[in-house]
């Protein structure tokens, strides 16, 4: 458990950087520090029938950094291992930025995704972007590690536009919070 | 500004009628009769048991969710009407009066502005709103629709609304008085399963469940917490059970079935049994989809099964419905579905139909007893997540 | 013009049966009595690319009356010669009835459609049904005789949910008002 | 109700991290940096001329219309953001300040309840609402979006809103003071075309047009009605002209082009000319689609043409864009489109792009000078009716 403990520590420190996030975390009981394998956002199996969604047809968006490989408009981009919702990369944002005029949710569900370039496991924070209606582009859903609503912090069906000015869901990001295990 | 009325007169010039004096067909000496306007359809107060409420999450416009009322037994005119269910809405048809409850959320400027959560009470016959109860606090839980987010208790006199902020709580609503009775904090637990004469149970993140009896004022009374029974890590229960009377049958991720008796003041675990796993899975057969388990009036269970079951496959939908007798704990029959399906629901007729919703929003209907395919109903909804058969 | 005059007379009498409709007609200046060839409701060429819309895939709905032939879920049903919008037949209503819980618009645009069974030309009133959101089924659009917004009474792009409690458009009907020319 | 905090603690049990100590790739001694949250994209105050506002009528959810801001010249990241435009909304980007106006309509319960019409003022840089002007009377015209339903006048200090009840009127709005100045009845006329320094023109059902100069308080002043010039029965003008400076070029149903000069206090008819009709029509080439005519900065016109032109074909879209020089009154070039298209818009760059919207909501982009196909942009909107190039 020592690896996990140090992960939890890192997470706690990181989370503490954001007051609003922390206060929300208090509500859910510190959920983000544990049991946070691969939760994701509102599933619509009706639209993304095949596991991982269908190719978006969008023009490829890469970071240009070989250490961060892949196309951010596609469901198989490495950071999206636990995402569920419309990809903000297809909506005016990016993998780590909300589209203009939306608000990034302060509370978030997180996943652990392996970066195929450097083979590190990264903690990815799937912050929702809120305040405009369903983006409608690039629906992507992967349920590995998802658990039912009984464990909200691991459930991808929840609209995490909580603590935002508007609860309307627009799209989901996949922000790098750090590596999963402290390498020191 | 005054504009000459003559303009209108000129605008009224007969443009083109394209109609010569009609030939009168000898076969039809009389023209078709004039039809009255306005004319608006009405529905029966008590819906036939072949009718199903199909909830449309409407992922491309979550603020504009709705519910289609569908007759799945009819040869045509299947869609009987629509009921709005805005922003991750819930639908709950009453059985004791001709009313349909919808939990929904509005913003004064559609996507921004002031938030208002309500229960809207719809008249079953006219599909018009006949009442509204505003829910305080802007905390109604918003997630992909689950039936146990809005439930009745107290013989349908009260409604229970599950809130998520992400703190959990339950709002108790008096439907007769049209007012909120109480708010009950529920840390660590989710959803509401009506329990006993006047109470509910919630499933908790530690694998237990907690039953709360309500007093006459809707306040929390005696509370009973069960032993740990839900192995969320290894074999979590799907949240939506099939109801046979007051007994709920939950499917688990790997394909076990657990009964919970909600008839008493505290929920009672009836234990779990395994569904025999026939060959043919790759890697194995597991339940898959959104509403994966349903029951007919005789108490048989139907479970939507996915041959490609593994970790993370639990929402992938399925290709067969397995018929299970929970008394004998036996797999009775397998129904091969025509199409990959998202959710299933059995009607409550003596000869039940099995309805399977598809990713394109259409429904396939099967004879539940024989598994014979009956019809496809297109144009029902956009995203058919849950279905609720009329009772 | 005598045929047309008698048509206009018939229309006026018919319209006068509905007070609310008449009062609205006053506003538009009696539009319904003239220049009313083939106006229809909000077009969405984006969805109904081919003229007349695509087959609905719905189970056929017929009146059972051989004098009123055709399938009311299909865009080519004779009464729909000037319709534009979602067919109420696919939404819980019928060709002449609004779905439950909607309100039929008192003002309407009308067309003249030839019934292939009795070869008569009928005046069809395309009343909108209002107060619930877009039905979404059986979009049908035929623009024969449609004219731009400059002539509203002949324009099918207008939401005719006017004078109703809610201006939200749900679907369109095609109600028989009478034969186009008095046969007496 | 109090629940033991221990439940939460138990819920927090580390479930499964699935992560062993990672192998460190020798190529990348440092991990990717942490990324800041919250992070929200912003746009430039002044949009590049390759950006286009694509209005989404959203027919499957008319209450939830929106506008996509799209860079049609970029290789990727084409969608820059979305602006809500509820219920037959209108979008009007300002050119004198970094603002985008949206005319929209709300109901307090999405589809029912109290109606509120507003102009929302969006900040171009943040795409956040920075102001709202409530329009009285619940009369904002609701129809498939036409640009001339919401226009500026008085050097963009005022907005003009076209109302339809079905009586016609125009509301004059002071954008600086955020208030309504006046309502002007307009029986028999439709839409607003900014005219002169402070006024507008409306097209009328009798084939004339009426120009109204506004006084400093926004009240109707001198009014001039033109001769009949619009043969609505036989060859109606499409309502959305291409603007070249203050000159509007209207296409007619059969393919004629008419110029109207809106620079003076009263609109001036510049006459009509015919587009030569090449062979190949079946029965004939006619303009077809929703926004069928557009102009580039050099003043060339582009008209979306349908080879199957006939009565009733005017919204059927088209397969070619014909480039027309309105000064020479000549067909300069024909651009064969890759796909059947609904609407067209030229960007205002020196080397313009021609954007064609398709029924599936995607855009095809062409080099307007050569007609060379450049790219398809998918995932833009649902129902792309009008487009407005940044200026």
mmCIF file with all atom_site columns, N, CA, C and O in Angstrom, chain B residues 69-99:
data_model
loop_
_atom_site.group_PDB
_atom_site.id
_atom_site.type_symbol
_atom_site.label_atom_id
_atom_site.label_alt_id
_atom_site.label_comp_id
_atom_site.label_asym_id
_atom_site.label_entity_id
_atom_site.label_seq_id
_atom_site.pdbx_PDB_ins_code
_atom_site.Cartn_x
_atom_site.Cartn_y
_atom_site.Cartn_z
_atom_site.occupancy
_atom_site.B_iso_or_equiv
_atom_site.pdbx_formal_charge
_atom_site.auth_seq_id
_atom_site.auth_comp_id
_atom_site.auth_asym_id
_atom_site.auth_atom_id
_atom_site.pdbx_PDB_model_num
ATOM 1   N N  . UNK B 1 69 ? -44.603 7.457  -24.826 1.00 0.00 ? 69 UNK B N  1
ATOM 2   C CA . UNK B 1 69 ? -45.550 6.433  -24.406 1.00 0.00 ? 69 UNK B CA 1
ATOM 3   C C  . UNK B 1 69 ? -45.819 5.572  -25.632 1.00 0.00 ? 69 UNK B C  1
ATOM 4   O O  . UNK B 1 69 ? -46.258 6.083  -26.669 1.00 0.00 ? 69 UNK B O  1
ATOM 5   N N  . UNK B 1 70 ? -45.525 4.277  -25.542 1.00 0.00 ? 70 UNK B N  1
ATOM 6   C CA . UNK B 1 70 ? -45.523 3.416  -26.729 1.00 0.00 ? 70 UNK B CA 1
ATOM 7   C C  . UNK B 1 70 ? -46.364 2.171  -26.481 1.00 0.00 ? 70 UNK B C  1
ATOM 8   O O  . UNK B 1 70 ? -46.196 1.494  -25.455 1.00 0.00 ? 70 UNK B O  1
ATOM 9   N N  . UNK B 1 71 ? -47.259 1.879  -27.410 1.00 0.00 ? 71 UNK B N  1
ATOM 10  C CA . UNK B 1 71 ? -47.984 0.609  -27.385 1.00 0.00 ? 71 UNK B CA 1
ATOM 11  C C  . UNK B 1 71 ? -47.157 -0.397 -28.182 1.00 0.00 ? 71 UNK B C  1
ATOM 12  O O  . UNK B 1 71 ? -47.088 -0.323 -29.407 1.00 0.00 ? 71 UNK B O  1
ATOM 13  N N  . UNK B 1 72 ? -46.532 -1.326 -27.474 1.00 0.00 ? 72 UNK B N  1
ATOM 14  C CA . UNK B 1 72 ? -45.617 -2.238 -28.166 1.00 0.00 ? 72 UNK B CA 1
ATOM 15  C C  . UNK B 1 72 ? -46.346 -3.426 -28.779 1.00 0.00 ? 72 UNK B C  1
ATOM 16  O O  . UNK B 1 72 ? -45.739 -4.208 -29.514 1.00 0.00 ? 72 UNK B O  1
ATOM 17  N N  . UNK B 1 73 ? -47.646 -3.573 -28.485 1.00 0.00 ? 73 UNK B N  1
ATOM 18  C CA . UNK B 1 73 ? -48.391 -4.713 -29.026 1.00 0.00 ? 73 UNK B CA 1
ATOM 19  C C  . UNK B 1 73 ? -49.114 -4.365 -30.316 1.00 0.00 ? 73 UNK B C  1
ATOM 20  O O  . UNK B 1 73 ? -49.502 -5.256 -31.071 1.00 0.00 ? 73 UNK B O  1
ATOM 21  N N  . UNK B 1 74 ? -49.284 -3.083 -30.595 1.00 0.00 ? 74 UNK B N  1
ATOM 22  C CA . UNK B 1 74 ? -50.110 -2.681 -31.733 1.00 0.00 ? 74 UNK B CA 1
ATOM 23  C C  . UNK B 1 74 ? -49.359 -2.863 -33.052 1.00 0.00 ? 74 UNK B C  1
ATOM 24  O O  . UNK B 1 74 ? -48.131 -2.808 -33.099 1.00 0.00 ? 74 UNK B O  1
ATOM 25  N N  . UNK B 1 75 ? -50.125 -3.080 -34.098 1.00 0.00 ? 75 UNK B N  1
ATOM 26  C CA . UNK B 1 75 ? -49.532 -3.225 -35.428 1.00 0.00 ? 75 UNK B CA 1
ATOM 27  C C  . UNK B 1 75 ? -49.020 -1.881 -35.955 1.00 0.00 ? 75 UNK B C  1
ATOM 28  O O  . UNK B 1 75 ? -48.106 -1.831 -36.759 1.00 0.00 ? 75 UNK B O  1
ATOM 29  N N  . UNK B 1 76 ? -49.667 -0.808 -35.523 1.00 0.00 ? 76 UNK B N  1
ATOM 30  C CA . UNK B 1 76 ? -49.223 0.522  -35.934 1.00 0.00 ? 76 UNK B CA 1
ATOM 31  C C  . UNK B 1 76 ? -49.691 1.540  -34.897 1.00 0.00 ? 76 UNK B C  1
ATOM 32  O O  . UNK B 1 76 ? -50.181 1.154  -33.842 1.00 0.00 ? 76 UNK B O  1
ATOM 33  N N  . UNK B 1 77 ? -49.504 2.827  -35.202 1.00 0.00 ? 77 UNK B N  1
ATOM 34  C CA . UNK B 1 77 ? -49.826 3.891  -34.229 1.00 0.00 ? 77 UNK B CA 1
ATOM 35  C C  . UNK B 1 77 ? -49.218 3.554  -32.869 1.00 0.00 ? 77 UNK B C  1
ATOM 36  O O  . UNK B 1 77 ? -49.872 3.677  -31.834 1.00 0.00 ? 77 UNK B O  1
ATOM 37  N N  . UNK B 1 78 ? -47.976 3.129  -32.872 1.00 0.00 ? 78 UNK B N  1
ATOM 38  C CA . UNK B 1 78 ? -47.347 2.671  -31.633 1.00 0.00 ? 78 UNK B CA 1
ATOM 39  C C  . UNK B 1 78 ? -47.056 3.810  -30.669 1.00 0.00 ? 78 UNK B C  1
ATOM 40  O O  . UNK B 1 78 ? -47.239 3.676  -29.460 1.00 0.00 ? 78 UNK B O  1
ATOM 41  N N  . UNK B 1 79 ? -46.572 4.936  -31.209 1.00 0.00 ? 79 UNK B N  1
ATOM 42  C CA . UNK B 1 79 ? -46.265 6.069  -30.332 1.00 0.00 ? 79 UNK B CA 1
ATOM 43  C C  . UNK B 1 79 ? -47.575 6.753  -29.966 1.00 0.00 ? 79 UNK B C  1
ATOM 44  O O  . UNK B 1 79 ? -48.280 7.268  -30.837 1.00 0.00 ? 79 UNK B O  1
ATOM 45  N N  . UNK B 1 80 ? -47.913 6.749  -28.685 1.00 0.00 ? 80 UNK B N  1
ATOM 46  C CA . UNK B 1 80 ? -49.188 7.317  -28.248 1.00 0.00 ? 80 UNK B CA 1
ATOM 47  C C  . UNK B 1 80 ? -49.047 8.764  -27.799 1.00 0.00 ? 80 UNK B C  1
ATOM 48  O O  . UNK B 1 80 ? -50.032 9.495  -27.751 1.00 0.00 ? 80 UNK B O  1
ATOM 49  N N  . UNK B 1 81 ? -47.847 9.164  -27.443 1.00 0.00 ? 81 UNK B N  1
ATOM 50  C CA . UNK B 1 81 ? -47.654 10.538 -26.998 1.00 0.00 ? 81 UNK B CA 1
ATOM 51  C C  . UNK B 1 81 ? -46.287 10.707 -26.377 1.00 0.00 ? 81 UNK B C  1
ATOM 52  O O  . UNK B 1 81 ? -45.526 9.741  -26.231 1.00 0.00 ? 81 UNK B O  1
ATOM 53  N N  . UNK B 1 82 ? -45.978 11.954 -26.034 1.00 0.00 ? 82 UNK B N  1
ATOM 54  C CA . UNK B 1 82 ? -44.689 12.281 -25.443 1.00 0.00 ? 82 UNK B CA 1
ATOM 55  C C  . UNK B 1 82 ? -44.892 13.115 -24.181 1.00 0.00 ? 82 UNK B C  1
ATOM 56  O O  . UNK B 1 82 ? -45.809 13.930 -24.107 1.00 0.00 ? 82 UNK B O  1
ATOM 57  N N  . UNK B 1 83 ? -44.013 12.888 -23.230 1.00 0.00 ? 83 UNK B N  1
ATOM 58  C CA . UNK B 1 83 ? -44.033 13.649 -21.978 1.00 0.00 ? 83 UNK B CA 1
ATOM 59  C C  . UNK B 1 83 ? -42.655 14.277 -21.805 1.00 0.00 ? 83 UNK B C  1
ATOM 60  O O  . UNK B 1 83 ? -41.656 13.568 -21.856 1.00 0.00 ? 83 UNK B O  1
ATOM 61  N N  . UNK B 1 84 ? -42.586 15.586 -21.628 1.00 0.00 ? 84 UNK B N  1
ATOM 62  C CA . UNK B 1 84 ? -41.272 16.206 -21.416 1.00 0.00 ? 84 UNK B CA 1
ATOM 63  C C  . UNK B 1 84 ? -40.637 15.695 -20.116 1.00 0.00 ? 84 UNK B C  1
ATOM 64  O O  . UNK B 1 84 ? -41.337 15.405 -19.148 1.00 0.00 ? 84 UNK B O  1
ATOM 65  N N  . UNK B 1 85 ? -39.327 15.597 -20.127 1.00 0.00 ? 85 UNK B N  1
ATOM 66  C CA . UNK B 1 85 ? -38.580 15.198 -18.922 1.00 0.00 ? 85 UNK B CA 1
ATOM 67  C C  . UNK B 1 85 ? -37.211 15.855 -19.038 1.00 0.00 ? 85 UNK B C  1
ATOM 68  O O  . UNK B 1 85 ? -36.245 15.249 -19.471 1.00 0.00 ? 85 UNK B O  1
ATOM 69  N N  . UNK B 1 86 ? -37.180 17.120 -18.638 1.00 0.00 ? 86 UNK B N  1
ATOM 70  C CA . UNK B 1 86 ? -36.037 17.969 -18.944 1.00 0.00 ? 86 UNK B CA 1
ATOM 71  C C  . UNK B 1 86 ? -34.821 17.652 -18.082 1.00 0.00 ? 86 UNK B C  1
ATOM 72  O O  . UNK B 1 86 ? -34.940 17.445 -16.880 1.00 0.00 ? 86 UNK B O  1
ATOM 73  N N  . UNK B 1 87 ? -33.642 17.637 -18.689 1.00 0.00 ? 87 UNK B N  1
ATOM 74  C CA . UNK B 1 87 ? -32.348 17.649 -17.990 1.00 0.00 ? 87 UNK B CA 1
ATOM 75  C C  . UNK B 1 87 ? -32.218 16.474 -17.019 1.00 0.00 ? 87 UNK B C  1
ATOM 76  O O  . UNK B 1 87 ? -32.450 16.610 -15.843 1.00 0.00 ? 87 UNK B O  1
ATOM 77  N N  . UNK B 1 88 ? -31.827 15.315 -17.574 1.00 0.00 ? 88 UNK B N  1
ATOM 78  C CA . UNK B 1 88 ? -31.661 14.103 -16.764 1.00 0.00 ? 88 UNK B CA 1
ATOM 79  C C  . UNK B 1 88 ? -32.931 13.845 -15.945 1.00 0.00 ? 88 UNK B C  1
ATOM 80  O O  . UNK B 1 88 ? -32.871 13.644 -14.733 1.00 0.00 ? 88 UNK B O  1
ATOM 81  N N  . UNK B 1 89 ? -34.075 13.896 -16.615 1.00 0.00 ? 89 UNK B N  1
ATOM 82  C CA . UNK B 1 89 ? -35.358 13.718 -15.936 1.00 0.00 ? 89 UNK B CA 1
ATOM 83  C C  . UNK B 1 89 ? -35.598 12.283 -15.500 1.00 0.00 ? 89 UNK B C  1
ATOM 84  O O  . UNK B 1 89 ? -34.879 11.355 -15.884 1.00 0.00 ? 89 UNK B O  1
ATOM 85  N N  . UNK B 1 90 ? -36.605 12.132 -14.649 1.00 0.00 ? 90 UNK B N  1
ATOM 86  C CA . UNK B 1 90 ? -37.061 10.803 -14.228 1.00 0.00 ? 90 UNK B CA 1
ATOM 87  C C  . UNK B 1 90 ? -38.547 10.710 -14.498 1.00 0.00 ? 90 UNK B C  1
ATOM 88  O O  . UNK B 1 90 ? -39.246 11.713 -14.375 1.00 0.00 ? 90 UNK B O  1
ATOM 89  N N  . UNK B 1 91 ? -39.022 9.518  -14.817 1.00 0.00 ? 91 UNK B N  1
ATOM 90  C CA . UNK B 1 91 ? -40.455 9.334  -15.016 1.00 0.00 ? 91 UNK B CA 1
ATOM 91  C C  . UNK B 1 91 ? -40.939 8.222  -14.097 1.00 0.00 ? 91 UNK B C  1
ATOM 92  O O  . UNK B 1 91 ? -40.270 7.203  -13.936 1.00 0.00 ? 91 UNK B O  1
ATOM 93  N N  . UNK B 1 92 ? -42.102 8.451  -13.502 1.00 0.00 ? 92 UNK B N  1
ATOM 94  C CA . UNK B 1 92 ? -42.653 7.493  -12.539 1.00 0.00 ? 92 UNK B CA 1
ATOM 95  C C  . UNK B 1 92 ? -44.175 7.458  -12.688 1.00 0.00 ? 92 UNK B C  1
ATOM 96  O O  . UNK B 1 92 ? -44.875 8.314  -12.158 1.00 0.00 ? 92 UNK B O  1
ATOM 97  N N  . UNK B 1 93 ? -44.679 6.478  -13.419 1.00 0.00 ? 93 UNK B N  1
ATOM 98  C CA . UNK B 1 93 ? -46.137 6.380  -13.577 1.00 0.00 ? 93 UNK B CA 1
ATOM 99  C C  . UNK B 1 93 ? -46.771 5.881  -12.282 1.00 0.00 ? 93 UNK B C  1
ATOM 100 O O  . UNK B 1 93 ? -46.266 4.948  -11.654 1.00 0.00 ? 93 UNK B O  1
ATOM 101 N N  . UNK B 1 94 ? -47.847 6.526  -11.886 1.00 0.00 ? 94 UNK B N  1
ATOM 102 C CA . UNK B 1 94 ? -48.592 6.068  -10.708 1.00 0.00 ? 94 UNK B CA 1
ATOM 103 C C  . UNK B 1 94 ? -49.462 4.879  -11.093 1.00 0.00 ? 94 UNK B C  1
ATOM 104 O O  . UNK B 1 94 ? -49.839 4.722  -12.256 1.00 0.00 ? 94 UNK B O  1
ATOM 105 N N  . UNK B 1 95 ? -49.764 4.046  -10.104 1.00 0.00 ? 95 UNK B N  1
ATOM 106 C CA . UNK B 1 95 ? -50.675 2.927  -10.381 1.00 0.00 ? 95 UNK B CA 1
ATOM 107 C C  . UNK B 1 95 ? -52.007 3.125  -9.673  1.00 0.00 ? 95 UNK B C  1
ATOM 108 O O  . UNK B 1 95 ? -52.991 2.478  -10.005 1.00 0.00 ? 95 UNK B O  1
ATOM 109 N N  . UNK B 1 96 ? -52.036 4.026  -8.691  1.00 0.00 ? 96 UNK B N  1
ATOM 110 C CA . UNK B 1 96 ? -53.266 4.199  -7.923  1.00 0.00 ? 96 UNK B CA 1
ATOM 111 C C  . UNK B 1 96 ? -54.116 5.356  -8.425  1.00 0.00 ? 96 UNK B C  1
ATOM 112 O O  . UNK B 1 96 ? -55.242 5.525  -8.006  1.00 0.00 ? 96 UNK B O  1
ATOM 113 N N  . UNK B 1 97 ? -53.532 6.193  -9.287  1.00 0.00 ? 97 UNK B N  1
ATOM 114 C CA . UNK B 1 97 ? -54.334 7.246  -9.895  1.00 0.00 ? 97 UNK B CA 1
ATOM 115 C C  . UNK B 1 97 ? -53.776 7.567  -11.277 1.00 0.00 ? 97 UNK B C  1
ATOM 116 O O  . UNK B 1 97 ? -52.631 7.244  -11.558 1.00 0.00 ? 97 UNK B O  1
ATOM 117 N N  . UNK B 1 98 ? -54.577 8.193  -12.111 1.00 0.00 ? 98 UNK B N  1
ATOM 118 C CA . UNK B 1 98 ? -54.147 8.408  -13.504 1.00 0.00 ? 98 UNK B CA 1
ATOM 119 C C  . UNK B 1 98 ? -53.153 9.557  -13.617 1.00 0.00 ? 98 UNK B C  1
ATOM 120 O O  . UNK B 1 98 ? -53.464 10.595 -14.193 1.00 0.00 ? 98 UNK B O  1
ATOM 121 N N  . UNK B 1 99 ? -51.988 9.369  -13.042 1.00 0.00 ? 99 UNK B N  1
ATOM 122 C CA . UNK B 1 99 ? -50.981 10.416 -13.017 1.00 0.00 ? 99 UNK B CA 1
ATOM 123 C C  . UNK B 1 99 ? -49.616 9.837  -13.351 1.00 0.00 ? 99 UNK B C  1
ATOM 124 O O  . UNK B 1 99 ? -49.326 8.684  -13.048 1.00 0.00 ? 99 UNK B O  1
#
